[in-house]
PDB file of C-alpha atoms and ligand atoms in Angstrom:
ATOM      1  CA  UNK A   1       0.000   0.000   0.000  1.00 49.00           C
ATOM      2  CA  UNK A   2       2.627   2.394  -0.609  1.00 51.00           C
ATOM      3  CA  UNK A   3       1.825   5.983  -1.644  1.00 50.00           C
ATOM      4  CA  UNK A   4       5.373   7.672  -1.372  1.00 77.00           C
ATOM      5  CA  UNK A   5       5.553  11.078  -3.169  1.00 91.00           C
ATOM      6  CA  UNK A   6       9.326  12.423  -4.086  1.00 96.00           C
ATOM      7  CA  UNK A   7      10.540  15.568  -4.991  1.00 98.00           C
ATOM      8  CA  UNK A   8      11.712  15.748  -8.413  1.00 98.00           C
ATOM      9  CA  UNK A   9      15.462  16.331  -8.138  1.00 98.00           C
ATOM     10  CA  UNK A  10      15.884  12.806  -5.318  1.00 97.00           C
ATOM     11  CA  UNK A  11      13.729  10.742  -7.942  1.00 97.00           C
ATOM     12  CA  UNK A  12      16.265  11.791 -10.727  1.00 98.00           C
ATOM     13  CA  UNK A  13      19.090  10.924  -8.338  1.00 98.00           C
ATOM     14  CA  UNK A  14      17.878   7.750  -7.098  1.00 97.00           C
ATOM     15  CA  UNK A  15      15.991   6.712 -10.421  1.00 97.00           C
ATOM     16  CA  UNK A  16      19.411   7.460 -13.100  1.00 97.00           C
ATOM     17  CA  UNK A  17      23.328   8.603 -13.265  1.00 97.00           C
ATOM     18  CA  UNK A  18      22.149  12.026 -12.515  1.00 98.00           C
ATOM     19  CA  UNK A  19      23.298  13.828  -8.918  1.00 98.00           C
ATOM     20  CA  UNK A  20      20.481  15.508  -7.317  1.00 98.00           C
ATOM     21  CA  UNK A  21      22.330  18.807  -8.031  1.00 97.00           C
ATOM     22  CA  UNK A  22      22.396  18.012 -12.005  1.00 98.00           C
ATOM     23  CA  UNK A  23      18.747  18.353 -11.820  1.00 98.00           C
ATOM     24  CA  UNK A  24      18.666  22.277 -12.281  1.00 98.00           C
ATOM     25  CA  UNK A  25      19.966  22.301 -15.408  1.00 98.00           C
ATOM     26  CA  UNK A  26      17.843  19.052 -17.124  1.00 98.00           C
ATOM     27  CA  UNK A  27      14.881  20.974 -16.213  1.00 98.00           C
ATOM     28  CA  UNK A  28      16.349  24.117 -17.824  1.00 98.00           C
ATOM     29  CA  UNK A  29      17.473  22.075 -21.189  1.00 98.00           C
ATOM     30  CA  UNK A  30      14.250  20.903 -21.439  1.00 98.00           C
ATOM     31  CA  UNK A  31      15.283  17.161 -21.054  1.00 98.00           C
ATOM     32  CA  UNK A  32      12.686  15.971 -17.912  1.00 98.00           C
ATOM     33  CA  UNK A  33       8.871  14.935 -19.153  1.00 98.00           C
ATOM     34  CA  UNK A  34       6.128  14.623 -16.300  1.00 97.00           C
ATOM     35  CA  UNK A  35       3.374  12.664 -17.655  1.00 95.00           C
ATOM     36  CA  UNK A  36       4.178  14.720 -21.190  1.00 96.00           C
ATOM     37  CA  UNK A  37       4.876  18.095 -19.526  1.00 97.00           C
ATOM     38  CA  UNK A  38       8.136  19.692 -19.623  1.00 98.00           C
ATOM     39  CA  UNK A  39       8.966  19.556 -16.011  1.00 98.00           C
ATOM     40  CA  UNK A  40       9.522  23.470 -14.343  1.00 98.00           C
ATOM     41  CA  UNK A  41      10.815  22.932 -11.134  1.00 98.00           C
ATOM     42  CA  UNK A  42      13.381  20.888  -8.874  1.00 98.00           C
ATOM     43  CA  UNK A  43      10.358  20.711  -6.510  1.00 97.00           C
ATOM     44  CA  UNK A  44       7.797  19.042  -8.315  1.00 98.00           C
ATOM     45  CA  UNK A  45       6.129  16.168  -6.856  1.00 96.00           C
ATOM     46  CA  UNK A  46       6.850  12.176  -8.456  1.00 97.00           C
ATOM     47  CA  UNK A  47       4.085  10.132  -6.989  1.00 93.00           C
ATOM     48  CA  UNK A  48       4.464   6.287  -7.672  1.00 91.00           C
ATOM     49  CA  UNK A  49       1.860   7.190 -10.733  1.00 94.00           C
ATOM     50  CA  UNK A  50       4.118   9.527 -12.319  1.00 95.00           C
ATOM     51  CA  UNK A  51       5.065   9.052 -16.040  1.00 96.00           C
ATOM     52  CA  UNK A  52       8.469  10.142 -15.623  1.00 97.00           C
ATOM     53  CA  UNK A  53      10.907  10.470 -19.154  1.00 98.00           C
ATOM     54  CA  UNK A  54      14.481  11.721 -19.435  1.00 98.00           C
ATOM     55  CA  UNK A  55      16.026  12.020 -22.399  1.00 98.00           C
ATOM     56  CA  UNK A  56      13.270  10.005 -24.044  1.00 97.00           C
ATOM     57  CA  UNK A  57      13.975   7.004 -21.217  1.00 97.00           C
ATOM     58  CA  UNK A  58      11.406   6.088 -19.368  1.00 97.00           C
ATOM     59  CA  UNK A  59      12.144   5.978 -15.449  1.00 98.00           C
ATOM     60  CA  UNK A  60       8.762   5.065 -14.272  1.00 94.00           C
ATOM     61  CA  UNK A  61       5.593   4.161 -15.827  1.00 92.00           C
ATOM     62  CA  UNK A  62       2.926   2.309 -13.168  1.00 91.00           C
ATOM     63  CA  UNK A  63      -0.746   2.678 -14.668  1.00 92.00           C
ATOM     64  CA  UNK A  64      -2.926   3.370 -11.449  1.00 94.00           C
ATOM     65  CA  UNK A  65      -5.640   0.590 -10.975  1.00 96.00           C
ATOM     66  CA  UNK A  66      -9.167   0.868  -9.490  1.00 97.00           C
ATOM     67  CA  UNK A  67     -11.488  -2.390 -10.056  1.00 97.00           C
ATOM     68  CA  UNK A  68     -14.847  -3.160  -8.538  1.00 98.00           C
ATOM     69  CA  UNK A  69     -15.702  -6.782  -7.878  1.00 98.00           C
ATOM     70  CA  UNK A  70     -18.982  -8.862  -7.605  1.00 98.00           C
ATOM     71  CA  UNK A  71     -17.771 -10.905  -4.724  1.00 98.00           C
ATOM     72  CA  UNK A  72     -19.664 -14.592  -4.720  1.00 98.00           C
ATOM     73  CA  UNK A  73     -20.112 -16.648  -1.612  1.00 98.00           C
ATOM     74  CA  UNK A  74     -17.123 -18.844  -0.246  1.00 98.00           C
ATOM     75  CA  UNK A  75     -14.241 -16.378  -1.895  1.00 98.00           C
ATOM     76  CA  UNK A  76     -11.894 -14.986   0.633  1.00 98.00           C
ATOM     77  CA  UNK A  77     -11.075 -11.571   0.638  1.00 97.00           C
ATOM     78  CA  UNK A  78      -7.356 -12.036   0.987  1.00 94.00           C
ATOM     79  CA  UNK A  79      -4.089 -12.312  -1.569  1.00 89.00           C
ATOM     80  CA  UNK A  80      -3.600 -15.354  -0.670  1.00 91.00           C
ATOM     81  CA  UNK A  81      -4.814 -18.431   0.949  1.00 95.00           C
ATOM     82  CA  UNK A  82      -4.848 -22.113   1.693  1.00 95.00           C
ATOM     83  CA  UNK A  83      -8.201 -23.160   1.875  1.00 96.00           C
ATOM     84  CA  UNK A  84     -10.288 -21.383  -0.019  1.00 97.00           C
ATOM     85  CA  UNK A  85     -10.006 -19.241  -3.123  1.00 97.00           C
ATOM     86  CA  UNK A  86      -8.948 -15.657  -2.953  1.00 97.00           C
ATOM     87  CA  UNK A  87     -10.911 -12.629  -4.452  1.00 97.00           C
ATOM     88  CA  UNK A  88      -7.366 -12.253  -6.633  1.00 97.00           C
ATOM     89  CA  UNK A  89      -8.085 -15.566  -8.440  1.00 96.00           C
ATOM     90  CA  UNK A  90     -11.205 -14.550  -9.754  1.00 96.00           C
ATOM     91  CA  UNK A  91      -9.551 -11.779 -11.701  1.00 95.00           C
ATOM     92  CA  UNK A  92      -7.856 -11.836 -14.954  1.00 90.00           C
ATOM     93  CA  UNK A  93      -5.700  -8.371 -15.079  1.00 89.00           C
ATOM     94  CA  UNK A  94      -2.091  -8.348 -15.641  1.00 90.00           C
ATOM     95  CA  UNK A  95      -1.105  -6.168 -12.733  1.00 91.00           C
ATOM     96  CA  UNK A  96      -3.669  -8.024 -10.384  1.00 93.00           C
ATOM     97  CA  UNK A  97      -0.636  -8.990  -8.319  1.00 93.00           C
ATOM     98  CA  UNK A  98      -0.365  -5.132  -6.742  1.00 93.00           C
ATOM     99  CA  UNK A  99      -3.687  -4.507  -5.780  1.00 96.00           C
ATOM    100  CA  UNK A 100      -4.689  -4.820  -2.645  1.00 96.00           C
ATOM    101  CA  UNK A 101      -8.201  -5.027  -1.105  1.00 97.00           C
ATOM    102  CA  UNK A 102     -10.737  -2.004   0.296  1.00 96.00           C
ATOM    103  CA  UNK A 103     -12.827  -2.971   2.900  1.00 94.00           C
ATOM    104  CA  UNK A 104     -13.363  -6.798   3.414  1.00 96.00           C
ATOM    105  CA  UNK A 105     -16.434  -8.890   2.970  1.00 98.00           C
ATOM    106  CA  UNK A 106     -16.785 -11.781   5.177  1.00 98.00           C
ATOM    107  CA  UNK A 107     -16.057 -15.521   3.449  1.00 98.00           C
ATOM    108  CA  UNK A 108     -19.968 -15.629   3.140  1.00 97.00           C
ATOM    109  CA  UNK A 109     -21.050 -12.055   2.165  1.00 98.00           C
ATOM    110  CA  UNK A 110     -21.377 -11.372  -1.410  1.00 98.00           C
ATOM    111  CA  UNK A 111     -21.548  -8.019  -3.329  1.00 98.00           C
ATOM    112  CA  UNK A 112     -19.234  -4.993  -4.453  1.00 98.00           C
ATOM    113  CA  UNK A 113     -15.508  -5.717  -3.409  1.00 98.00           C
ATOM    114  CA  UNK A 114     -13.021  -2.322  -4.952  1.00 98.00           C
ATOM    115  CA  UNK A 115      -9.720  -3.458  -5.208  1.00 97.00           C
ATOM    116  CA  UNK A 116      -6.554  -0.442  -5.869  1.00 97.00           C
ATOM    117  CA  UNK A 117      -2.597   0.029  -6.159  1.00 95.00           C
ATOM    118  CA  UNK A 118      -3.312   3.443  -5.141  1.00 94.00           C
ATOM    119  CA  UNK A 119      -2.642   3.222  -1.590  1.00 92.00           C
ATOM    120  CA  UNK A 120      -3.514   6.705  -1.040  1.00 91.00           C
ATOM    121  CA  UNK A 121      -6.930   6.443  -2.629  1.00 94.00           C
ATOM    122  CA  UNK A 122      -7.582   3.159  -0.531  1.00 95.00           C
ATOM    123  CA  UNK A 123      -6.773   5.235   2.873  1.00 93.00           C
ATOM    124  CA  UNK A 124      -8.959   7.840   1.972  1.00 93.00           C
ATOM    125  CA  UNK A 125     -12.074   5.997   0.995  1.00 92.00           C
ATOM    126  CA  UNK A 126     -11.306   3.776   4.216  1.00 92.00           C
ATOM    127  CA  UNK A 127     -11.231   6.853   6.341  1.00 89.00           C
ATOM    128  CA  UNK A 128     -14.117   6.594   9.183  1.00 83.00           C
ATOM    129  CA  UNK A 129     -14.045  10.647   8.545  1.00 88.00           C
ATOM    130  CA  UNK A 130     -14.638  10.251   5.193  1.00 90.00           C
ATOM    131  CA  UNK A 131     -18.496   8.986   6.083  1.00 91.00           C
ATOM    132  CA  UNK A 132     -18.761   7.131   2.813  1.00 95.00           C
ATOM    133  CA  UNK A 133     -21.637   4.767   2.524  1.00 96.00           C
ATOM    134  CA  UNK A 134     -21.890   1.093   2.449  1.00 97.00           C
ATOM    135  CA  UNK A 135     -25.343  -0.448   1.482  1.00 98.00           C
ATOM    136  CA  UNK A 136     -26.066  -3.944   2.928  1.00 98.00           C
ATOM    137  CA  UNK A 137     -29.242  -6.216   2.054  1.00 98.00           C
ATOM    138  CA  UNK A 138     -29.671  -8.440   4.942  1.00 98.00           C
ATOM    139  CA  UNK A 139     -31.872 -11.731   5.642  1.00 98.00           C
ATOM    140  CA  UNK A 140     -32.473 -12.438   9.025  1.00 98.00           C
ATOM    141  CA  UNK A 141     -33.166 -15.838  11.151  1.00 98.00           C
ATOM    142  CA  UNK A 142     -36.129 -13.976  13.219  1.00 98.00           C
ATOM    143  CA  UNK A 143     -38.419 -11.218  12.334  1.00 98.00           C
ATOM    144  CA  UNK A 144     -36.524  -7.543  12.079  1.00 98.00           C
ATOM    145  CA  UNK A 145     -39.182  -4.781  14.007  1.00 97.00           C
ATOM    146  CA  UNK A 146     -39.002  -1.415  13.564  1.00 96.00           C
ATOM    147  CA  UNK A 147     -37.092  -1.227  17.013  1.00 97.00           C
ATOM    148  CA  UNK A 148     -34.331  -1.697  15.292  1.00 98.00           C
ATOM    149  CA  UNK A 149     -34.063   1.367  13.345  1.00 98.00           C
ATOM    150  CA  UNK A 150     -34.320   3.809  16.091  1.00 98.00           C
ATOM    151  CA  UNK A 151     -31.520   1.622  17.704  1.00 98.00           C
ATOM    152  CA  UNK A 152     -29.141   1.693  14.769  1.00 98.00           C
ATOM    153  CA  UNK A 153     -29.727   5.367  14.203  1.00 98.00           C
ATOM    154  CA  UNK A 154     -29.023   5.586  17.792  1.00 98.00           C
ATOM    155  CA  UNK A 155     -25.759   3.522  17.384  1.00 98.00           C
ATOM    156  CA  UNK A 156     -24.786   0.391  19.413  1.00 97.00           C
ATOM    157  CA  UNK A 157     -21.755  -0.085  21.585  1.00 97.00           C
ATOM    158  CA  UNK A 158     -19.003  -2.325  20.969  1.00 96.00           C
ATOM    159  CA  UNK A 159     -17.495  -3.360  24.166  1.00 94.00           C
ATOM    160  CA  UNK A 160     -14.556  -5.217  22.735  1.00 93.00           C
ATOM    161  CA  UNK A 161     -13.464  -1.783  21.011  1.00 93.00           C
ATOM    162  CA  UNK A 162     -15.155   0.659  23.565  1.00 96.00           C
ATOM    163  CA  UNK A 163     -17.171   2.585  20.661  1.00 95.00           C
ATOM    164  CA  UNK A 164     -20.789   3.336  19.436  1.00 97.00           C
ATOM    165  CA  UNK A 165     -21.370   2.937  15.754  1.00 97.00           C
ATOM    166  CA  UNK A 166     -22.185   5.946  14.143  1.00 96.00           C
ATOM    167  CA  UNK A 167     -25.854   6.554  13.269  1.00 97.00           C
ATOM    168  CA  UNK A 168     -26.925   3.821  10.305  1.00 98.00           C
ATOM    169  CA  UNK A 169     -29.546   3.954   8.338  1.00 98.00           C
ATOM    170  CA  UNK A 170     -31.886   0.915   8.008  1.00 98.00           C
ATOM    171  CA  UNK A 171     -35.044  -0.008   6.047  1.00 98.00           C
ATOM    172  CA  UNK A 172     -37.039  -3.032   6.231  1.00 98.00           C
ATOM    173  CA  UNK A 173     -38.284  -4.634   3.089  1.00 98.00           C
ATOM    174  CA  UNK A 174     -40.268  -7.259   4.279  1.00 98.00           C
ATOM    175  CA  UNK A 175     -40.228  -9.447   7.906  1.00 98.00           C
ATOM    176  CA  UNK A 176     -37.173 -10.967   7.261  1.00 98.00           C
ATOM    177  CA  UNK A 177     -35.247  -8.921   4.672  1.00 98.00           C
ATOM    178  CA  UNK A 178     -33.600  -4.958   5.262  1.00 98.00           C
ATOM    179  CA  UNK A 179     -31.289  -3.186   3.842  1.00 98.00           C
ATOM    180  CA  UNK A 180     -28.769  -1.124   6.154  1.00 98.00           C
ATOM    181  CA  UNK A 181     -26.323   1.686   5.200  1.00 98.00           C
ATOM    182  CA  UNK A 182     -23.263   2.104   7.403  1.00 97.00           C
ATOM    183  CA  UNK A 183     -20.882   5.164   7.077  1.00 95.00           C
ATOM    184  CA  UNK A 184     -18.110   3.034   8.865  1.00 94.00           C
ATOM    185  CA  UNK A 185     -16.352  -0.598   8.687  1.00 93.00           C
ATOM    186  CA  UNK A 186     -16.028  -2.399  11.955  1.00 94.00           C
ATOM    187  CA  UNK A 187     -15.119  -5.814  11.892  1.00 94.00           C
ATOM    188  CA  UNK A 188     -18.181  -8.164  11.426  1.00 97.00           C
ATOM    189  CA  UNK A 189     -19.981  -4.922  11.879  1.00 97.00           C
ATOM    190  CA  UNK A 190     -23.659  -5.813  10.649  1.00 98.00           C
ATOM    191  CA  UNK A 191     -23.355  -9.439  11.880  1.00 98.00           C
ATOM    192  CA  UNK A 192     -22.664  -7.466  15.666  1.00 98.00           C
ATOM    193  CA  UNK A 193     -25.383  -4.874  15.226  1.00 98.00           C
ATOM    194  CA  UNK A 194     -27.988  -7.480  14.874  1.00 98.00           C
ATOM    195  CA  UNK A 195     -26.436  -9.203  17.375  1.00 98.00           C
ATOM    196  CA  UNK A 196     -27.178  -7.056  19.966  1.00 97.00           C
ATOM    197  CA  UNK A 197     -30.987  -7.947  18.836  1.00 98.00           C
ATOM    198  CA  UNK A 198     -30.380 -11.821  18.878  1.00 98.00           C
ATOM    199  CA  UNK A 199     -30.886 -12.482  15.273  1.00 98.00           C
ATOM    200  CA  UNK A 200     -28.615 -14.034  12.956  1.00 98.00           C
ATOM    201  CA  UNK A 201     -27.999 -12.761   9.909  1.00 98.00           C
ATOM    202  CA  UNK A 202     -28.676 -15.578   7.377  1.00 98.00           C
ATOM    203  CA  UNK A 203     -27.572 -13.951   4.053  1.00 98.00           C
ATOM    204  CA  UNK A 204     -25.410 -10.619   3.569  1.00 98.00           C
ATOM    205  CA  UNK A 205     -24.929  -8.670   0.682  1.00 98.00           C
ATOM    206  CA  UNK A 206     -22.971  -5.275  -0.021  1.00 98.00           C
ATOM    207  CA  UNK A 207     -25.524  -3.406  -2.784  1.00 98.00           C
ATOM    208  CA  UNK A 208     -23.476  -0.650  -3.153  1.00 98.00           C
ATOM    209  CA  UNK A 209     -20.379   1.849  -1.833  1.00 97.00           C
ATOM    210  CA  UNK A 210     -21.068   5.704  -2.615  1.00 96.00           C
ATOM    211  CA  UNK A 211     -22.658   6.074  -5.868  1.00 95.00           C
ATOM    212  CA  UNK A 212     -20.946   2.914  -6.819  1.00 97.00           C
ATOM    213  CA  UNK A 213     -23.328  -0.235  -7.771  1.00 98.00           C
ATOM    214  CA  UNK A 214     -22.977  -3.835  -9.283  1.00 98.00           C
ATOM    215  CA  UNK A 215     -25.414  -2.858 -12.107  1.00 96.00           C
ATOM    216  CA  UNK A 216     -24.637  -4.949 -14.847  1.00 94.00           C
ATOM    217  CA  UNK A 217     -22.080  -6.812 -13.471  1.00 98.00           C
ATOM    218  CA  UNK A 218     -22.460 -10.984 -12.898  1.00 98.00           C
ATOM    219  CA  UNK A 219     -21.383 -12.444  -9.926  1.00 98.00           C
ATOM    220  CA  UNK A 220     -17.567 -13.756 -10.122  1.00 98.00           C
ATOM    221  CA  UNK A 221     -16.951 -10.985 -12.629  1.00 97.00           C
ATOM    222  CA  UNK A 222     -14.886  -7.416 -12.139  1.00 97.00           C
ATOM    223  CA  UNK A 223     -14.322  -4.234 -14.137  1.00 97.00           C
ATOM    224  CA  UNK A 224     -12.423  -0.899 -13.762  1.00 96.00           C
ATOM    225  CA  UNK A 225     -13.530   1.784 -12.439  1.00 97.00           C
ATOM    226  CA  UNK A 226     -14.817   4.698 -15.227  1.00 96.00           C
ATOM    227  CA  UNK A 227     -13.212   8.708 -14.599  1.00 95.00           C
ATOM    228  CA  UNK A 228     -16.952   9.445 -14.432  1.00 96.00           C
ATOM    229  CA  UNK A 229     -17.313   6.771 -11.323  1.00 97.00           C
ATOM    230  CA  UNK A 230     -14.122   8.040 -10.104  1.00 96.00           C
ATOM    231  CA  UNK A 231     -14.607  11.604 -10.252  1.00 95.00           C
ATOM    232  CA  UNK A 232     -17.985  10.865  -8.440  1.00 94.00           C
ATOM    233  CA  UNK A 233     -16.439   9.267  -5.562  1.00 93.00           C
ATOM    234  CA  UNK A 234     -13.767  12.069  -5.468  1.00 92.00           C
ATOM    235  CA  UNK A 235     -16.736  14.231  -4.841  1.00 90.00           C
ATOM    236  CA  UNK A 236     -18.320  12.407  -2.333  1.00 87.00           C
ATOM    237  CA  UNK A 237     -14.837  11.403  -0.510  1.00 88.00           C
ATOM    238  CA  UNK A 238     -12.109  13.469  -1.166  1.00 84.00           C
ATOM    239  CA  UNK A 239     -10.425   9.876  -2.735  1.00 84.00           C
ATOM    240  CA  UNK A 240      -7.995  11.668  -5.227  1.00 82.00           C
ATOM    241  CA  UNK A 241      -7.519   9.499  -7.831  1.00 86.00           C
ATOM    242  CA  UNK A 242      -4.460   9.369 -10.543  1.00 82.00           C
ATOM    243  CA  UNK A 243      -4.837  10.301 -14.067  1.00 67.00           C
ATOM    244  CA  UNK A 244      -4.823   7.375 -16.658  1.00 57.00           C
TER     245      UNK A 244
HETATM  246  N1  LIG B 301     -20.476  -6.669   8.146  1.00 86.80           N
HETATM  247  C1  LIG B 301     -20.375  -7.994   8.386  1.00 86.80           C
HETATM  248  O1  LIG B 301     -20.778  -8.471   9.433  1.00 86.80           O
HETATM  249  N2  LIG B 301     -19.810  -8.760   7.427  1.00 86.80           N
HETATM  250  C2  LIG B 301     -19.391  -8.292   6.242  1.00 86.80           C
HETATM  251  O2  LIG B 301     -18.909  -9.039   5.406  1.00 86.80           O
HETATM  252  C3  LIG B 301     -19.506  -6.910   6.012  1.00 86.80           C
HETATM  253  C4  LIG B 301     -20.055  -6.107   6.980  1.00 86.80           C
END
């Protein structure tokens, strides 16, 4: 998940022959490209996203992923693991190797799964600050009442991590079936908050994050992200994302 960002004249020293000192004058012959602009200052920025050319040779190209995933039922959300298969095996893409996971399903939940290399983007989605919403549809063992939803608005306090989740959202569809939208990512969070009522949650499945939804896409499958999904997000989040 790293999301380093170097100033332009230690890149060019740690990335070719070039002192840190030299840099001055490639910038003033014209000889540095950032992502096809002639670079302007010793002080620029080089995130891990950068196109970065000298002389015509390429120092760094790394495309910057951002995948959504219709998670099925008995995939891990992991990189790697023995028993079961991982969320990574379902996908095809070259690069799948350096993306890592945002925000985990259980082995048994199913629905939208984003997957990144942009480990800045990832924290800032992630952020509990960042209030970005998760809808869950949820089938219960016993009836759901509408006790519930004052109590989730409420919030419910997790004694293990000495918090109250923040005030969720939850409407019920019919005696057995809701759907409930969490700002936040505690572990096993929905599975807890019913909990507190007694009643197992049967089925769980993750409908949608922000504006994002599975629309379209079957169940196994994945697809990147489009600018206009991304630039929605960045609206909603703050979740800069890097040009592609
Ligand atoms: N809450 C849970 O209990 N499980 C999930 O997989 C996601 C949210």
């Amino acid at each position: 998940m790293k999301s380093s960002v170097t100033r332009l004249d230690r890149f060019i020293s740690q990335r070719s022959a070039f002192k840190q000192a030299d840099t001055r004058l490639l910038i003033a012959q014209k000889r540095i490209l950032l992502d096809g602009q002639v670079a302007n200052s010793i002080q620029q920025q080089v995130t891990q996203f950068t196109h970065v050319l000298l002389d015509g040779q390429c120092l760094q190209h790394k495309q910057a992923l951002y995948l959504m995933l219709h998670k099925p039922k008995g995939v891990v959300c992991a990189t790697q693991d023995h028993q079961h298969p991982t969320v990574l095996d379902l996908l095809e893409h070259p690069h799948k190797d350096q993306l890592h996971i945002v925000g985990r399903l259980d082995l048994n939940t199913t629905g939208l799964v984003l997957l990144t290399n942009d480990g800045t983007w990832s924290r800032t989605i992630s952020l509990p600050q960042t209030g970005l919403a998760k809808t869950y549809e949820v089938t219960l063992a016993q009836p759901v009442t509408a006790e519930y939803v004052e109590v989730f608005r409420q919030g419910i306090y997790f004694a293990y991590e000495g918090i109250t989740t923040q005030p969720a959202e939850l409407e019920i569809d019919s005696a057995h079936t809701a759907r409930l939208t969490l700002t936040e990512g505690k572990y096993h969070q929905v599975k807890r908050m019913f909990g507190h009522f007694q009643n197992e949650v049967l089925a769980l499945h993750r409908a949608s994050v922000g504006a994002l939804t599975l629309a379209g896409l079957a169940v196994g499958h994945s697809r990147e992200l489009t600018e206009a999904e991304l630039r929605t997000l960045a609206l909603q989040t703050g979740a800069v994302h890097s040009g592609r």
